[in-house]
Amino acid sequence: CMQAKLGLVPFDAGEAETEIMAGTYIEYSGMLLAIFKLTKTMLMAALPLFLITLFWQGFNFLSMWKYAILLVVIILMRNTNPRVRIDQAVRFFWGKMTLLSVMAVLLAILGK
């Protein structure tokens, strides 16, 4: 799901250069375009840190290794996966991910 939040290659149909010129950033140039691209890069650095801090026992010395491994996995996924069509992404998130999240909520309610 982090790939979709970051808008990286499998889920970047809305801002893909080959699909619609330069995507949603076609209207921007100069400083605004730089700010948008810098924000996306900062999200690429901040979201893995948030994931590690929240789900992998806080931030400690081993967190740098976890961060590096997670960043390598994200970069490998971005560089090796093809772009997903919108109908494929909707089917994936409304099918498998919805079922998985409902099961997680049920397990949380049951307390196991």
XYZ file of N, CA and C in Angstrom:
336
model
N 0.821 -1.195 0.000
C 0.000 0.000 0.000
C 0.860 1.252 0.000
N 2.108 1.135 0.458
C 2.976 2.304 0.460
C 3.297 2.737 -0.966
N 3.396 1.763 -1.882
C 3.636 2.095 -3.281
C 2.511 2.956 -3.835
N 1.271 2.620 -3.474
C 0.130 3.403 -3.953
C 0.121 4.784 -3.317
N 0.452 4.886 -2.044
C 0.483 6.183 -1.363
C 1.551 7.090 -1.954
N 2.704 6.523 -2.272
C 3.776 7.307 -2.861
C 3.538 7.592 -4.338
N 2.615 6.855 -4.960
C 2.350 7.059 -6.384
C 3.500 6.591 -7.248
N 4.148 5.504 -6.844
C 5.270 4.991 -7.611
C 4.780 4.100 -8.744
N 5.701 3.591 -9.523
C 5.423 3.002 -10.823
C 4.235 2.057 -10.919
N 4.013 1.118 -10.086
C 2.824 0.306 -10.363
C 1.522 1.090 -10.287
N 1.470 2.147 -9.498
C 0.222 2.874 -9.269
C 0.312 4.336 -9.693
N 1.063 4.659 -10.721
C 1.245 6.064 -11.091
C 0.519 6.452 -12.371
N -0.598 5.835 -12.660
C -1.321 6.132 -13.902
C -1.776 7.582 -13.967
N -2.056 8.200 -12.837
C -2.517 9.581 -12.827
C -1.442 10.602 -13.138
N -0.190 10.238 -12.960
C 0.889 11.196 -13.206
C 1.991 10.615 -14.086
N 1.653 9.609 -14.865
C 2.647 8.960 -15.713
C 2.988 9.848 -16.907
N 4.271 9.994 -17.184
C 4.704 10.842 -18.285
C 4.232 10.304 -19.629
N 4.229 8.989 -19.790
C 3.833 8.414 -21.072
C 2.331 8.420 -21.275
N 1.568 8.501 -20.225
C 0.111 8.484 -20.345
C -0.439 9.850 -20.723
N -0.131 10.861 -19.945
C -0.669 12.193 -20.173
C 0.441 13.224 -20.056
N 1.287 13.290 -21.060
C 2.359 14.269 -21.113
C 3.244 14.168 -19.873
N 2.990 14.943 -18.867
C 3.755 14.845 -17.622
C 2.817 14.653 -16.451
N 1.638 14.157 -16.734
C 0.689 13.861 -15.676
C 0.048 15.102 -15.094
N -0.204 15.047 -13.816
C -0.879 16.159 -13.151
C 0.034 17.360 -12.964
N 1.319 17.197 -13.195
C 2.262 18.293 -13.011
C 2.456 19.122 -14.276
N 1.703 18.867 -15.331
C 1.878 19.572 -16.599
C 1.608 21.068 -16.456
N 0.759 21.445 -15.518
C 0.398 22.856 -15.336
C 1.465 23.636 -14.574
N 2.388 22.947 -13.938
C 3.337 23.624 -13.062
C 4.716 23.690 -13.697
N 5.442 24.735 -13.347
C 6.828 24.857 -13.779
C 7.577 25.665 -12.727
N 8.854 25.653 -12.825
C 9.673 26.449 -11.921
C 9.612 25.990 -10.478
N 9.375 26.958 -9.602
C 9.420 26.708 -8.167
C 8.313 25.763 -7.705
N 7.100 25.903 -8.231
C 6.004 25.021 -7.812
C 6.271 23.567 -8.196
N 6.795 23.340 -9.401
C 7.125 21.980 -9.822
C 8.217 21.396 -8.933
N 9.207 22.206 -8.596
C 10.274 21.740 -7.710
C 9.729 21.392 -6.332
N 8.789 22.182 -5.832
C 8.201 21.900 -4.519
C 7.425 20.594 -4.548
N 6.647 20.358 -5.608
C 5.895 19.108 -5.710
C 6.822 17.901 -5.788
N 7.871 17.998 -6.587
C 8.799 16.872 -6.709
C 9.585 16.656 -5.415
N 9.942 17.740 -4.734
C 10.640 17.619 -3.456
C 9.736 16.992 -2.397
N 8.455 17.345 -2.423
C 7.501 16.755 -1.483
C 7.384 15.255 -1.697
N 7.351 14.832 -2.949
C 7.266 13.396 -3.247
C 8.528 12.668 -2.773
N 9.676 13.300 -2.958
C 10.925 12.705 -2.497
C 10.975 12.634 -0.971
N 10.468 13.665 -0.301
C 10.431 13.647 1.165
C 9.483 12.566 1.681
N 8.372 12.342 0.975
C 7.473 11.245 1.350
C 8.165 9.900 1.202
N 8.999 9.773 0.162
C 9.740 8.530 -0.054
C 10.669 8.252 1.124
N 11.174 9.302 1.769
C 12.047 9.122 2.932
C 11.259 8.989 4.226
N 10.128 9.691 4.342
C 9.406 9.745 5.613
C 8.487 8.549 5.839
N 7.830 8.053 4.807
C 6.892 6.946 5.002
C 7.559 5.659 5.490
N 8.730 5.273 4.953
C 9.385 4.097 5.547
C 9.783 4.303 7.005
N 10.222 5.504 7.368
C 10.549 5.772 8.775
C 9.311 5.674 9.654
N 8.188 6.180 9.159
C 6.933 6.075 9.896
C 6.538 4.615 10.075
N 6.665 3.813 9.024
C 6.332 2.393 9.093
C 7.222 1.670 10.095
N 8.503 1.953 10.068
C 9.438 1.302 10.988
C 9.149 1.701 12.429
N 8.917 2.982 12.660
C 8.657 3.454 14.020
C 7.359 2.895 14.570
N 6.350 2.821 13.732
C 5.037 2.404 14.195
C 4.913 0.892 14.351
N 5.409 0.134 13.385
C 5.152 -1.301 13.368
C 6.348 -2.173 13.735
N 7.565 -1.662 13.659
C 8.733 -2.487 13.926
C 9.474 -2.036 15.174
N 8.773 -1.903 16.268
C 9.330 -1.702 17.610
C 10.143 -0.426 17.767
N 9.632 0.662 17.294
C 10.255 1.948 17.562
C 11.514 2.207 16.767
N 12.204 3.244 17.162
C 13.400 3.672 16.442
C 14.625 3.403 17.303
N 15.500 2.534 16.823
C 16.737 2.223 17.536
C 17.857 2.038 16.519
N 18.967 1.472 16.952
C 20.116 1.321 16.059
C 19.798 0.436 14.859
N 19.060 -0.644 15.080
C 18.722 -1.548 13.982
C 17.742 -0.934 12.993
N 17.126 0.157 13.361
C 16.160 0.792 12.472
C 16.806 1.308 11.196
N 18.064 1.689 11.259
C 18.744 2.144 10.042
C 18.879 0.999 9.040
N 19.154 -0.202 9.542
C 19.218 -1.363 8.654
C 17.837 -1.675 8.095
N 16.827 -1.606 8.948
C 15.459 -1.844 8.487
C 15.057 -0.807 7.448
N 15.435 0.447 7.695
C 15.125 1.527 6.761
C 15.802 1.286 5.416
N 17.068 0.899 5.448
C 17.798 0.649 4.206
C 17.184 -0.515 3.440
N 16.823 -1.582 4.146
C 16.213 -2.738 3.488
C 14.862 -2.370 2.893
N 14.052 -1.639 3.642
C 12.742 -1.235 3.146
C 12.868 -0.306 1.947
N 13.829 0.601 1.971
C 14.040 1.503 0.846
C 14.503 0.742 -0.391
N 15.374 -0.240 -0.211
C 15.819 -1.062 -1.341
C 14.648 -1.846 -1.927
N 13.782 -2.385 -1.071
C 12.604 -3.120 -1.557
C 11.686 -2.194 -2.349
N 11.462 -0.984 -1.845
C 10.607 -0.027 -2.558
C 11.215 0.332 -3.910
N 12.513 0.579 -3.943
C 13.171 0.945 -5.196
C 13.157 -0.218 -6.172
N 13.382 -1.440 -5.684
C 13.314 -2.607 -6.567
C 11.911 -2.805 -7.130
N 10.898 -2.617 -6.290
C 9.525 -2.746 -6.783
C 9.212 -1.668 -7.808
N 9.708 -0.459 -7.576
C 9.449 0.637 -8.511
C 10.116 0.379 -9.858
N 11.304 -0.199 -9.845
C 12.055 -0.378 -11.080
C 11.733 -1.664 -11.823
N 11.109 -2.635 -11.175
C 10.857 -3.910 -11.846
C 9.402 -4.149 -12.215
N 8.469 -3.446 -11.595
C 7.056 -3.691 -11.881
C 6.552 -2.806 -13.006
N 5.710 -3.361 -13.865
C 5.092 -2.522 -14.896
C 3.957 -1.695 -14.303
N 3.488 -0.734 -15.072
C 2.387 0.114 -14.620
C 1.089 -0.684 -14.640
N 0.253 -0.455 -13.660
C -1.023 -1.153 -13.540
C -2.111 -0.263 -14.132
N -3.024 -0.876 -14.857
C -4.172 -0.114 -15.347
C -5.086 0.206 -14.179
N -5.924 1.203 -14.363
C -6.793 1.652 -13.274
C -7.749 0.544 -12.851
N -8.301 -0.205 -13.814
C -9.229 -1.282 -13.445
C -8.522 -2.393 -12.672
N -7.259 -2.655 -12.973
C -6.513 -3.661 -12.224
C -6.244 -3.197 -10.790
N -5.915 -1.929 -10.627
C -5.665 -1.403 -9.282
C -6.932 -1.415 -8.444
N -8.059 -1.032 -9.053
C -9.330 -1.034 -8.320
C -9.708 -2.453 -7.929
N -9.543 -3.398 -8.840
C -9.864 -4.797 -8.536
C -8.973 -5.326 -7.412
N -7.700 -4.959 -7.426
C -6.780 -5.413 -6.385
C -7.158 -4.844 -5.024
N -7.376 -3.530 -4.954
C -7.645 -2.909 -3.656
C -9.041 -3.196 -3.148
N -10.049 -3.304 -4.028
C -11.397 -3.605 -3.566
C -11.613 -5.100 -3.388
N -10.717 -5.918 -3.887
C -10.849 -7.360 -3.730
C -10.011 -7.888 -2.590
N -8.749 -8.117 -2.887
C -7.851 -8.763 -1.928
C -7.570 -7.891 -0.703
N -7.292 -6.627 -0.919
C -6.946 -5.760 0.212
C -8.145 -5.481 1.113
N -9.339 -5.382 0.541
C -10.529 -5.177 1.369
C -10.782 -6.400 2.237
N -10.652 -7.584 1.652
C -10.825 -8.817 2.415
C -9.786 -8.910 3.536
N -8.546 -8.572 3.214
C -7.485 -8.612 4.217
C -7.735 -7.608 5.342
N -8.190 -6.418 5.009
C -8.440 -5.415 6.051
C -9.650 -5.773 6.905
N -10.672 -6.386 6.312
C -11.825 -6.836 7.107
C -11.396 -7.934 8.071
N -10.546 -8.851 7.603
C -10.043 -9.902 8.487
C -9.205 -9.308 9.619
N -8.408 -8.279 9.324
C -7.598 -7.635 10.361
C -8.476 -6.945 11.396
N -9.544 -6.304 10.949
C -10.458 -5.648 11.890
C -11.149 -6.684 12.764
N -11.569 -7.799 12.168
C -12.213 -8.857 12.948
C -11.258 -9.447 13.982
N -10.009 -9.663 13.592
C -9.020 -10.168 14.551
C -8.759 -9.158 15.662
N -8.756 -7.879 15.326
C -8.559 -6.853 16.354
C -9.741 -6.803 17.308
N -10.946 -6.991 16.787
C -12.129 -6.989 17.648
C -12.123 -8.195 18.572
N -11.739 -9.347 18.032
C -11.702 -10.557 18.843
C -10.555 -10.549 19.846
N -9.566 -9.706 19.629
C -8.467 -9.576 20.583
C -7.409 -10.637 20.459
N -7.205 -11.169 19.290
C -6.199 -12.219 19.111
C -5.029 -11.725 18.336
